[in-house]
Amino acid sequence: MWKWKKDKGNEFPKQNETVKDVTKSLEQSKDFMVYPLDGKTKCVLSYFETMVEPKVLNQLILPALKQNALQSLEEMKDVIPVEGLAITDDANLYRQRMMQGHVIIQMKEYDKKFLTIPAVIAEHRKVSIPEVEFSVVGPKEAFVESLDTNINLVRKRLTLPQLTVKELNIGKMTKTRVAVLYVDGVANKENINTVMQRLNDIEYDQINDSSYITQMIADNSNSPFPQLLDTERPDRVTGSLVEGKVVIIVDGSPHALSCPTTIVEFFSASDDYFLPWHLASGFRLIRLFAVIFSVISTPVYVAILTYHHEMIPQDLLATIVSSRADIPFPPILEVIILELTIELLREAGARLPTKVGQTIGIVGGIVIGTAAVEAGLTSNVLLIIVALGALASFTTPVYQIGNTIRLLRFPFLIGAQMWGLVGVSIVMAFFIAHLIKLKSIGRPFFSPIYPLRFHDLKDAFIRLPFNKQSMRPIQTRPVDSARFNQKRANEKRDVDE
Amino acid sequence: MEFKKLSPIILAITVFLTGCIPHQSVEEVSLVSLSGCDYVDEELTECTVAIPHYGRSKEEVPTEQYLSYTAKTMKEIDNGLESKSPRPIRMGKLSVALYDEDLAIKDLSDIIDMLARDPHIGRDVQLGIVGGKTKKVIGTKYSENQTTADYLLGLVEQNERNIFPKTNLHRFLYAYYGRGIDGYLPYFLWEEGEVRMEGLALFKGGKFVHLVTNDEVLTFKMMVQNFNQGVQAIELDGEEVAMENIGSKVKYKIEGNKDNPKFVISVKMNGVISEISDLNILETNKRVKKIEAAFSSFFEKKSKNMVAQFQEKNVDPLGLGHLLHHRKGEITQEEWNMRYPDVPVDVQVTVDIIQTGISS
């Protein structure tokens, strides 16, 4: 029944193509140039005008060809002052190289043997400050869309011969370059193999961004929780590498993925390591509280107002009852209306250009909010709760988990309306069970909490000072688990002693 | 795998059955804040509830509606009250529950049992006994900017921070169900539009048997819990001396064995002289020892007298039987009831006057 589907996928790329076939098919594109060169050297040049750096072509390749009388490809290879030249007669490679922005030289048109000269335009965004994971202190470099630049950013920070970069091409059509980075001798072999195997197994036509990879190699692709940590900060990537994690960088994506990861890592910002440990721990706890508040606050409001009137504090009763006196909806509808409004605002803000987006914030926050209260559609108590909940959900330092938190409250709301606080507990139990089951590249996702890894707790809810962080996280099972020699460190005297 | 097959059915059942749970939003129900039960005759009980109606703005003091119904059983009263109310009545926010003296003398067991079983009723509900009719206490507006429920709750809480021992449903139930321990509740008196606390009503089971009057309450509290409030005045050498308690600690000791116990209640009280006719502070300092001794003997005498009264009425609010049961081995309620009147109880009070004021 599904046979036709299978067959279709295999049509591309065609097998047994000749150079002539490829050239013919490429000629359909307007920007494909193929022309014979007459002069001292007689040969045929073919390249994509839009892919090739004119400087390389005009200042290096053409002068070399025009000034010397060259009889063979081998001679050209010696003369042309560009690195990475290759002579081959593989038709597949012909197409591939052409697509990667190489200039190809043949002695005659449709000749089987050809010389490839890399001349791709190195045109990409400059390294700029991180926008998603901005931090006030600490380095202000973020990854860009070029894989080589990104690897350079990592290598610059981690000048270590053991830093290994493996590369593969994924995507039948896009042939996207994907690099796997790890520190040899620290990262667990099993993790590396799992990542490599899963990447190799990817069957898809295009990889447009690293998030494609996240979804494809995740242990449970039906989970709302991201199981690979994505980051745009090179310093965070080096941090992961040193901890023995495996990092995946995709060409064309300014986000690197690190794995295996744990849920607490999604709530730790890079600021946590730049600030003194007690402050960092305090902020981290506030962030965790914010997440719980953001998910739980409105469901608890619904549950208490619908089922558990006795739980409303005496002093709040008058406030809540009088603010709800005019509202024509039951609490659940009231909450859903307001939550949807907030989500609409957020979606609209994300889709609109920045300058228009700013107005959306004002329109949403002030106009819709107060108007809804004055029109008697929502109570102002709820408005505060929903606004605080939305605000709290913005504190997540990793954008991906922020999206999860956004939608997580809706199942809770349904549970709260159906069974009151029992419902909230049931949904909570469901999600906790799911989290406990979840894995990241085969390693437990809920790790420092379950299974309880006592050593990893030193960098979970709180971050202990660096002198207490003598062990790399056990969750990643690093080959070399010691960060530094605790004994030797203790022997050294403090300056103030 | 069995679960996977069953789970959609379970989910469907639970989802569709949720319609069976009655639920109303908080503004659509009548939340009772005060309730009172009065003795009518041997069979009938009249119950009154106060229901606050909140206005559009939270600044307004809610108007209170009073509903009364007379019937035989609590269930009938419930239905009767519902028949008078435009909205369903919910007991969740009950803060003070009052019972009149006659009903308390008859028996409160049924009502206490009902309170104990209802999951919506909090354990911090303030119970109280009223000398007179509760309907009058509930129906009076005492303050312009407070509801009656808040007023009564404030009255009790204020006094319990002071000389009254802490009471609520939870504590009363502990004593009610406990072995060798009897509960006590505050006793109110209503007179010409004013309500005041007149003492503590001691219970034997569900029956009101003895009243601790206001001038004994401080001594009683001293024996049941550690606290740091209250002023006691005594007469010494023909002049009034008042001492403020700034910290008292009580300890229970059992000497002897299970069958021949002797209870020693030792109280250590730190006090400050707050009022004395003698203006010379140096003079006062010389007399400190004497004042201390006078207060000690005053408290000892008073508390021994009170314990004797308790024993006479066979009511054990101090929980001596409870202590004996826990410290020296099992003892049944019947056994304790028999032995309690003759058990020797000694009270030792040590008063320590720490300060005599700042000026002379």
XYZ file of C-alpha atoms in Angstrom, chain A residues 305-307 309-314 317-327 329 331 417-419, chain B residues 14-15 18 21-29 31 54-58 90 92-93 95 119-120 150:
50
model
C -12.918 29.514 42.618
C -14.903 26.618 41.231
C -14.496 23.918 43.842
C -14.105 28.140 48.192
C -12.827 27.403 51.665
C -9.265 27.881 50.451
C -9.714 31.565 49.628
C -8.177 33.610 52.434
C -10.782 35.560 54.384
C -12.690 36.911 49.669
C -14.262 40.344 49.375
C -11.765 41.375 46.698
C -12.324 38.278 44.591
C -16.078 38.124 44.973
C -16.643 41.805 44.263
C -14.300 41.783 41.256
C -16.106 38.755 39.856
C -19.591 40.051 40.604
C -20.177 41.444 37.104
C -18.425 38.760 35.107
C -18.447 33.792 32.524
C -13.795 31.176 35.962
C -11.950 22.711 35.628
C -12.819 19.027 35.578
C -11.592 17.844 38.952
C -13.646 10.350 34.048
C -14.188 13.169 31.584
C -17.083 15.347 35.802
C -19.810 17.105 40.371
C -21.787 20.177 41.371
C -19.668 23.229 41.008
C -20.421 26.896 41.271
C -18.122 29.816 41.053
C -17.466 31.552 44.331
C -19.741 34.530 43.614
C -22.676 32.259 42.825
C -22.915 30.680 46.261
C -20.804 31.443 51.938
C -20.342 41.450 48.853
C -20.931 44.616 46.881
C -19.431 45.758 43.619
C -16.442 47.384 45.251
C -14.292 45.763 47.863
C -21.762 26.512 51.373
C -16.566 26.417 53.492
C -15.835 29.869 54.855
C -15.236 31.227 60.767
C -14.233 18.266 54.587
C -15.173 21.798 53.569
C -15.051 39.432 61.518
